Coordinates of C-alpha atoms and ligand atoms in Angstrom, one line a residue:
M77 CA 75.6 73.0 148.2
K78 CA 73.2 71.4 145.8
L79 CA 73.7 70.7 142.1
Y80 CA 71.2 69.8 139.4
S81 CA 71.7 68.1 136.1
T82 CA 71.3 70.5 133.1
N83 CA 69.0 67.8 131.6
N84 CA 66.8 67.5 134.7
K85 CA 66.4 70.4 137.2
A86 CA 64.7 68.0 139.6
H87 CA 67.7 65.7 139.9
L88 CA 69.6 67.2 142.8
V89 CA 72.9 65.9 144.3
D90 CA 75.3 67.2 146.8
F91 CA 78.8 68.3 146.0
K92 CA 80.5 65.0 147.0
E93 CA 78.3 63.0 144.7
A94 CA 78.8 65.4 141.8
V95 CA 82.6 65.2 142.2
F96 CA 82.8 61.4 142.3
N97 CA 80.3 60.8 139.5
S98 CA 81.5 63.6 137.3
M99 CA 78.4 63.3 135.1
P100 CA 74.7 62.6 135.8
Q101 CA 73.3 59.4 134.3
D102 CA 71.0 61.5 132.1
K103 CA 74.2 62.9 130.3
G104 CA 73.6 66.4 131.4
L105 CA 76.2 68.3 133.4
Y106 CA 76.1 69.3 137.1
M107 CA 75.4 73.0 137.8
P108 CA 75.1 74.7 141.2
V109 CA 71.5 75.5 142.1
E110 CA 72.6 78.7 143.8
I111 CA 75.2 80.9 142.0
P112 CA 76.0 83.4 144.8
H113 CA 76.6 87.1 144.0
L114 CA 79.7 88.2 145.8
S115 CA 79.5 91.5 147.8
D116 CA 80.3 94.8 146.1
D117 CA 82.7 95.4 148.9
F118 CA 84.7 92.3 148.0
I119 CA 84.7 93.0 144.3
N120 CA 85.7 96.6 144.7
N121 CA 88.5 95.7 147.0
L122 CA 89.8 92.6 145.2
H123 CA 93.2 94.4 144.9
Q124 CA 93.7 94.0 148.6
Y125 CA 93.7 90.3 148.5
T126 CA 96.2 87.5 147.4
L127 CA 95.2 84.7 145.1
P128 CA 94.7 82.1 147.8
E129 CA 92.6 84.7 149.8
I130 CA 90.5 85.4 146.7
A131 CA 90.2 81.7 146.0
F132 CA 89.0 80.9 149.5
T133 CA 86.3 83.6 149.5
V134 CA 85.0 82.6 146.1
A135 CA 85.0 78.9 147.0
K136 CA 83.4 79.5 150.4
N137 CA 80.5 81.3 148.7
I138 CA 79.9 78.8 146.0
L139 CA 80.5 75.6 148.0
S140 CA 78.6 77.0 151.0
D141 CA 78.4 74.2 153.5
A142 CA 79.9 71.4 151.4
I143 CA 83.3 71.7 153.1
P144 CA 83.8 73.3 156.5
E145 CA 85.7 76.6 156.3
A146 CA 88.8 75.6 158.1
D147 CA 89.2 72.5 156.0
L148 CA 88.5 74.5 152.8
K149 CA 91.1 77.0 153.7
T150 CA 93.8 74.3 154.1
L151 CA 92.7 72.6 150.9
I152 CA 92.9 75.9 148.9
E153 CA 96.3 76.8 150.3
D154 CA 97.6 73.4 149.2
A155 CA 95.8 73.4 145.8
V156 CA 96.5 77.0 144.8
N157 CA 100.2 77.2 145.7
F158 CA 101.5 78.9 142.6
D159 CA 101.0 82.3 141.0
A160 CA 99.0 83.5 138.0
P161 CA 100.5 86.9 137.1
A162 CA 99.0 89.3 134.6
V163 CA 102.0 90.6 132.7
K164 CA 101.7 93.9 130.8
L165 CA 103.0 93.6 127.3
E166 CA 101.8 97.0 126.0
E167 CA 99.3 99.6 127.0
D168 CA 96.0 97.8 127.6
V169 CA 97.3 94.4 126.7
Y170 CA 98.1 91.9 129.4
V171 CA 98.9 88.2 129.3
L172 CA 97.6 86.1 132.2
E173 CA 100.2 83.5 132.7
L174 CA 98.4 80.4 133.9
F175 CA 101.3 78.0 133.4
H176 CA 103.2 78.3 136.7
G177 CA 101.8 75.1 138.2
P178 CA 103.5 71.7 138.1
S179 CA 102.4 70.6 134.6
L180 CA 102.9 74.1 133.1
A181 CA 99.3 74.4 131.9
F182 CA 96.2 76.1 133.3
K183 CA 94.7 72.7 133.9
D184 CA 96.7 72.5 137.1
F185 CA 94.1 74.8 138.7
G186 CA 91.3 72.3 138.1
A187 CA 93.2 69.1 138.6
R188 CA 94.9 70.1 141.8
F189 CA 91.7 71.3 143.4
M190 CA 89.7 68.3 142.2
S191 CA 92.3 65.8 143.5
R192 CA 92.3 67.4 146.9
V193 CA 88.6 67.6 147.1
M194 CA 88.3 63.9 146.2
S195 CA 90.9 62.9 148.7
Y196 CA 89.2 65.1 151.3
F197 CA 85.9 63.2 150.8
L198 CA 87.5 59.8 150.9
Q199 CA 86.9 58.3 154.3
P200 CA 89.7 56.4 156.0
G201 CA 89.3 52.7 155.3
E202 CA 87.3 53.3 152.1
K203 CA 88.1 51.4 149.0
Q204 CA 90.9 53.0 147.0
L205 CA 89.8 55.5 144.3
D206 CA 90.8 54.5 140.8
V207 CA 91.0 57.5 138.5
L208 CA 91.0 56.7 134.8
V209 CA 91.9 59.5 132.4
A210 CA 92.4 59.8 128.6
T211 CA 94.6 62.6 127.5
S212 CA 95.6 64.3 124.3
G213 CA 98.5 65.9 126.3
D214 CA 97.8 68.5 128.9
T215 CA 95.1 66.9 131.0
G216 CA 97.1 63.8 131.8
G217 CA 100.0 65.7 133.2
A218 CA 97.9 68.0 135.3
V219 CA 95.8 65.1 136.7
A220 CA 98.9 62.9 137.3
L221 CA 100.7 65.7 139.1
G222 CA 97.5 66.6 140.9
F223 CA 97.1 63.1 142.4
L224 CA 100.7 62.3 142.8
G225 CA 101.2 61.0 146.3
V226 CA 97.6 61.6 147.3
P227 CA 96.7 58.7 149.7
N228 CA 94.2 56.1 148.8
T229 CA 94.1 57.1 145.1
R230 CA 95.6 55.5 142.0
V231 CA 95.6 57.1 138.5
T232 CA 95.8 55.3 135.2
I233 CA 96.5 57.6 132.2
L234 CA 95.9 56.6 128.6
Y235 CA 97.7 58.5 125.9
P236 CA 98.0 58.1 122.2
K237 CA 101.4 56.8 121.2
G238 CA 103.5 59.3 119.3
K239 CA 100.9 62.0 119.5
V240 CA 102.0 64.0 122.6
S241 CA 105.0 66.2 122.9
N242 CA 108.2 65.0 124.5
I243 CA 107.7 67.1 127.7
Q244 CA 104.0 66.1 127.9
E245 CA 105.1 62.4 127.6
L246 CA 107.7 62.8 130.4
Q247 CA 105.1 64.4 132.6
L248 CA 102.8 61.5 132.1
T249 CA 105.3 58.6 132.4
T250 CA 108.0 59.5 135.0
N251 CA 106.0 59.8 138.1
G252 CA 105.9 56.4 139.6
Q253 CA 104.1 56.1 143.0
N254 CA 100.3 56.0 142.5
I255 CA 100.5 57.0 138.8
R256 CA 100.5 54.6 135.8
A257 CA 100.8 55.4 132.2
L258 CA 99.4 53.4 129.2
E259 CA 100.7 54.2 125.8
I260 CA 97.9 53.2 123.4
D261 CA 98.5 52.4 119.8
G262 CA 95.7 54.6 118.6
T263 CA 94.3 58.2 118.7
F264 CA 93.1 60.3 121.6
D265 CA 89.5 59.3 120.6
D266 CA 90.5 55.7 121.0
C267 CA 91.9 56.3 124.5
Q268 CA 88.7 58.1 125.4
A269 CA 86.5 55.3 124.1
L270 CA 88.5 52.7 126.2
V271 CA 87.9 54.8 129.3
K272 CA 84.2 55.2 128.6
Q273 CA 83.8 51.5 128.0
A274 CA 85.6 50.7 131.3
F275 CA 83.0 52.8 133.1
T276 CA 80.2 50.6 131.7
D277 CA 81.9 47.3 132.4
A278 CA 80.3 45.4 135.2
E279 CA 83.3 43.4 136.2
L280 CA 85.6 46.4 136.4
N281 CA 83.1 48.4 138.4
N282 CA 82.8 45.5 140.8
A283 CA 86.5 45.2 141.2
F284 CA 87.3 48.9 141.5
R285 CA 85.9 52.2 142.6
L286 CA 86.3 53.9 139.3
T287 CA 86.1 57.7 138.8
S288 CA 87.0 60.0 135.9
A289 CA 89.0 63.2 136.0
N290 CA 87.8 64.8 132.8
S291 CA 87.1 68.5 132.4
I292 CA 83.4 68.3 132.8
N293 CA 83.8 67.6 136.5
I294 CA 82.4 70.5 138.5
A295 CA 85.4 70.4 140.8
R296 CA 87.6 71.3 137.9
L297 CA 85.4 74.2 136.8
I298 CA 85.0 76.0 140.1
P299 CA 88.8 76.7 140.8
Q300 CA 89.1 78.2 137.3
T301 CA 87.0 81.1 138.5
F302 CA 89.7 82.0 141.0
Y303 CA 92.2 83.4 138.4
Y304 CA 89.6 85.6 136.7
F305 CA 88.9 87.3 140.0
N306 CA 92.7 87.5 140.7
A307 CA 93.4 88.9 137.2
Y308 CA 90.8 91.6 137.8
A309 CA 92.5 92.3 141.2
Q310 CA 95.8 92.9 139.4
L311 CA 94.3 95.2 136.8
Q312 CA 92.5 97.1 139.6
R313 CA 96.0 97.8 141.0
E314 CA 96.9 99.4 137.7
G315 CA 93.8 101.6 137.8
K316 CA 91.9 99.5 135.1
N317 CA 88.3 98.6 135.9
N318 CA 86.8 98.1 132.5
I319 CA 88.3 94.9 131.1
V320 CA 87.8 92.1 128.6
F321 CA 89.2 88.6 128.6
A322 CA 90.3 86.6 125.5
V323 CA 90.3 82.9 126.2
P324 CA 91.8 80.1 124.0
S325 CA 89.0 77.6 123.9
G326 CA 88.5 73.9 123.1
N327 CA 86.0 72.3 125.5
F328 CA 85.0 75.7 126.8
G329 CA 85.6 74.9 130.4
N330 CA 88.0 77.8 130.9
I331 CA 85.8 80.5 129.4
G332 CA 82.8 78.8 131.1
A333 CA 84.5 79.4 134.4
G334 CA 85.0 83.1 133.4
L335 CA 81.2 83.3 132.7
L336 CA 80.6 81.8 136.1
A337 CA 82.8 84.4 137.7
W338 CA 80.7 87.0 135.8
K339 CA 77.5 85.5 137.2
M340 CA 79.1 85.8 140.6
G341 CA 79.4 89.5 140.1
L342 CA 82.8 90.1 138.4
P343 CA 82.2 93.1 136.2
I344 CA 83.7 91.9 132.9
Q345 CA 82.6 93.8 129.8
Q346 CA 83.3 91.1 127.2
F347 CA 84.5 87.5 126.9
I348 CA 86.3 86.7 123.6
A349 CA 86.2 83.0 122.7
A350 CA 89.2 82.3 120.6
T351 CA 89.4 79.1 118.7
N352 CA 91.4 77.3 116.0
A353 CA 89.7 76.0 112.9
N354 CA 87.3 74.1 115.2
D355 CA 84.9 77.1 115.1
T356 CA 81.6 75.6 116.3
V357 CA 81.1 78.4 118.8
P358 CA 82.3 81.4 116.8
A359 CA 80.0 80.1 114.0
F360 CA 77.1 79.9 116.5
L361 CA 77.7 83.4 117.6
K362 CA 77.5 84.6 114.0
T363 CA 74.5 82.5 112.8
G364 CA 72.6 81.6 116.0
V365 CA 72.7 78.0 115.1
Y366 CA 74.8 75.6 117.2
E367 CA 76.1 72.8 115.0
A368 CA 78.5 70.3 116.4
K369 CA 81.2 69.3 114.0
T370 CA 83.8 66.6 113.8
S371 CA 87.1 67.9 115.1
V372 CA 89.9 68.8 112.7
Q373 CA 93.6 68.6 113.7
T374 CA 95.5 71.8 114.2
I375 CA 98.8 73.0 115.7
A376 CA 96.9 74.2 118.7
N377 CA 95.8 70.6 119.4
A378 CA 94.6 71.0 123.0
M379 CA 91.7 72.9 121.4
D380 CA 90.8 70.4 118.6
V381 CA 87.2 70.0 119.8
G382 CA 84.3 70.0 117.4
N383 CA 81.5 69.7 120.1
P384 CA 82.7 71.5 123.2
S385 CA 81.4 69.5 126.2
N386 CA 81.0 72.6 128.5
W387 CA 78.7 74.3 126.1
L388 CA 75.8 72.6 127.8
R389 CA 76.8 74.6 131.0
I390 CA 77.1 77.9 129.2
A391 CA 73.8 77.5 127.4
D392 CA 72.3 76.6 130.8
M393 CA 73.7 79.7 132.5
F394 CA 72.0 81.9 129.9
K395 CA 68.9 79.8 129.2
D396 CA 66.6 82.6 130.5
E397 CA 68.2 85.3 128.5
P398 CA 70.1 83.9 125.5
S399 CA 70.6 87.4 124.0
Q400 CA 72.7 88.3 127.0
L401 CA 75.2 85.6 126.0
N402 CA 75.4 87.0 122.5
Q403 CA 76.3 90.4 123.9
L404 CA 78.8 89.1 126.5
M405 CA 80.6 86.7 124.2
A406 CA 82.5 87.5 120.9
G407 CA 84.0 84.7 118.8
Y408 CA 87.1 84.6 116.6
S409 CA 88.7 81.6 114.9
Y410 CA 92.0 81.2 113.2
T411 CA 93.8 78.9 110.8
D412 CA 97.2 77.3 111.5
E413 CA 98.8 79.8 109.3
Q414 CA 97.3 82.7 111.2
T415 CA 98.3 81.0 114.4
R416 CA 101.9 80.8 113.2
E417 CA 101.8 84.4 112.2
A418 CA 100.5 85.4 115.6
M419 CA 103.3 83.6 117.4
Q420 CA 105.8 85.4 115.2
Q421 CA 104.1 88.8 115.8
V422 CA 104.0 88.4 119.5
Y423 CA 107.7 87.6 119.5
D424 CA 108.6 90.5 117.2
E425 CA 106.5 93.0 119.2
Y426 CA 107.3 92.0 122.8
Q427 CA 110.2 89.5 122.6
Y428 CA 107.8 87.2 124.4
V429 CA 107.2 83.6 123.3
V430 CA 103.7 82.1 123.4
C431 CA 102.4 78.6 122.7
P432 CA 100.0 78.3 119.7
H433 CA 96.9 78.3 121.9
T434 CA 97.9 81.5 123.6
A435 CA 98.8 83.1 120.2
I436 CA 95.2 82.5 119.1
A437 CA 93.9 84.4 122.1
W438 CA 96.3 87.3 121.5
R439 CA 95.2 87.6 117.9
A440 CA 91.5 87.6 118.9
L441 CA 92.1 90.2 121.5
K442 CA 93.9 92.5 119.1
A443 CA 91.1 92.1 116.5
W444 CA 88.5 92.9 119.1
Q445 CA 90.4 95.9 120.4
Q446 CA 90.6 97.3 116.8
E447 CA 86.9 97.7 116.9
H448 CA 86.8 98.8 120.6
P449 CA 89.8 101.0 121.3
G450 CA 90.8 102.1 124.8
I451 CA 89.6 99.1 126.7
A452 CA 92.1 97.0 128.6
G453 CA 92.3 93.4 127.5
V454 CA 93.7 90.3 129.2
F455 CA 94.5 87.2 127.0
L456 CA 94.9 83.9 128.8
S457 CA 98.1 82.0 128.4
T458 CA 97.0 78.4 128.9
A459 CA 100.4 76.6 128.6
H460 CA 104.1 77.3 128.7
P461 CA 105.5 77.4 125.2
C462 CA 108.2 74.8 126.1
K463 CA 105.5 72.1 126.0
F464 CA 105.0 72.6 122.3
P465 CA 108.5 73.0 120.8
D466 CA 107.6 71.2 117.5
V467 CA 105.0 73.7 116.4
I468 CA 107.0 76.8 117.2
E469 CA 109.4 78.1 114.6
K470 CA 113.0 77.4 115.5
N471 CA 114.0 81.1 115.4
I472 CA 111.5 81.7 118.1
A473 CA 111.7 78.4 120.0
Q474 CA 115.4 79.1 120.8
H475 CA 114.3 82.0 123.0
I476 CA 112.1 79.9 125.2
S477 CA 113.4 79.8 128.7
V478 CA 112.9 76.3 129.9
P479 CA 111.8 76.2 133.6
A480 CA 114.2 74.2 135.9
P481 CA 111.7 71.4 136.7
V482 CA 111.5 70.7 133.0
K483 CA 115.2 70.3 132.7
E484 CA 115.1 67.9 135.6
L485 CA 112.3 66.0 133.9
E486 CA 114.4 65.5 130.8
S487 CA 116.9 63.4 132.8
R488 CA 114.2 60.9 133.9
V489 CA 113.3 57.6 132.3
K490 CA 110.0 57.0 130.7
Q491 CA 107.9 54.2 132.2
A492 CA 104.8 53.3 130.2
V493 CA 103.1 50.1 129.3
E494 CA 102.4 49.9 125.6
L495 CA 99.0 48.4 124.7
P496 CA 97.1 47.9 121.5
N497 CA 93.8 49.8 121.0
S498 CA 91.8 46.9 122.4
F499 CA 89.4 46.9 125.3
D500 CA 90.3 43.3 126.2
A501 CA 93.9 44.3 126.6
F502 CA 93.0 47.4 128.7
K503 CA 90.7 45.4 130.9
R504 CA 93.3 42.7 131.5
F505 CA 95.8 45.3 132.5
L506 CA 93.4 46.8 135.0
L507 CA 92.4 43.5 136.5
Y508 CA 95.8 41.9 136.7
Q509 CA 98.5 44.6 137.0
Ligands
PLP689 C1 92.9 72.3 127.5 C2 93.6 73.5 126.9 C3 92.9 74.5 126.2 C4 91.4 74.5 126.1 O1 90.7 74.7 127.3 P1 89.1 74.4 127.4 O2 88.8 74.7 128.9 O3 88.9 73.0 127.0 O4 88.4 75.4 126.5 C5 93.6 75.6 125.7 N1 94.9 75.6 125.8 C6 95.6 74.6 126.4 C7 97.1 74.7 126.4 C8 95.0 73.5 126.9 O5 95.7 72.6 127.5

């Protein structure tokens, strides 16, 4: 498998290099040179396969020779070891529950796969891999649990003090082993700036083999295509073949993976990009002008992104036919008040509790279906609602059934090192702890 930089088609790397470097020096993003089209036979018979079987076939086609088949199969079975059910809520409305992994968010798909790919490519005796990751909440948990116990790796998570939910903080800070948590007296942007600076620091790069685990890594994108194929398989079993997906979007990795699945031949009629007040993409779809904005804070805070990093990839996939993107993608954005309303409506209509991100996707799907009746829609549930108790009304939050592992988590003791928002302090920690 070869990948190019979206900023320079002539700059080719292999999969291993793209995974360890995350991002080309020219600040583009890596994209596969070949996006294979899966056979009609496979697509028409998806309903016969399990999620790990689908994942293996999709991965084998896109990775081609990057990982030998037998190794890839073992890797997938280890990475994709939880379910992603499409639950029917009413006629033609399904919720795709992507929160059955260890951190209770869809980011487990990307993080588990990437951690296992990195560990696979690490040769015995090589220098330990030091993963640095800044998180606003969900990424850190998925990455921590993805790398937990993976030999020859160490993860350092930076999170903003007082700005993640209780369960998110416990997921970040109670792992031990090869996972360390730093509680930074600052914002998420500060955490991200510290990580970025570390990557450009000569002394740190000399001392450690640093890598990043952020969402632009191609090894996080590829496994997210798996659940689109698997959702389609589930709807095929219900006799539905004409379907749309509504995706709660922030950095546009999730919906980008859906579009990649479409490029690989999955016959999806429409992708609905659902955002909070950070409406850069819905505005672009309306006006044709892409204008990055500074992010604003909302109750769906995993989507507080004003300049979605994966947009480069989406634009690149459609660079030859931009009008196709406009047909394929619809955009909706909602305020916090509308998000709260949606959480209430979902509960009232189905006695089902959704997190704020998921509620936005449900609302967007319903709005789209009003204009296009009779087409089956799947909205993606990106996180379990128990991760966001503070932004869900008490009368609804009391109905959340908290998974057993979370109850166990609540009995653990937080272990984090508190640091000021200072690069010197961060660097000293890395060098001497
Ligand atoms: C990360 C995240 C999103 C946004 O996903 P993108 O791939 O960045 O668009 C949505 N919901 C939740 C719960 C998340 O953690």
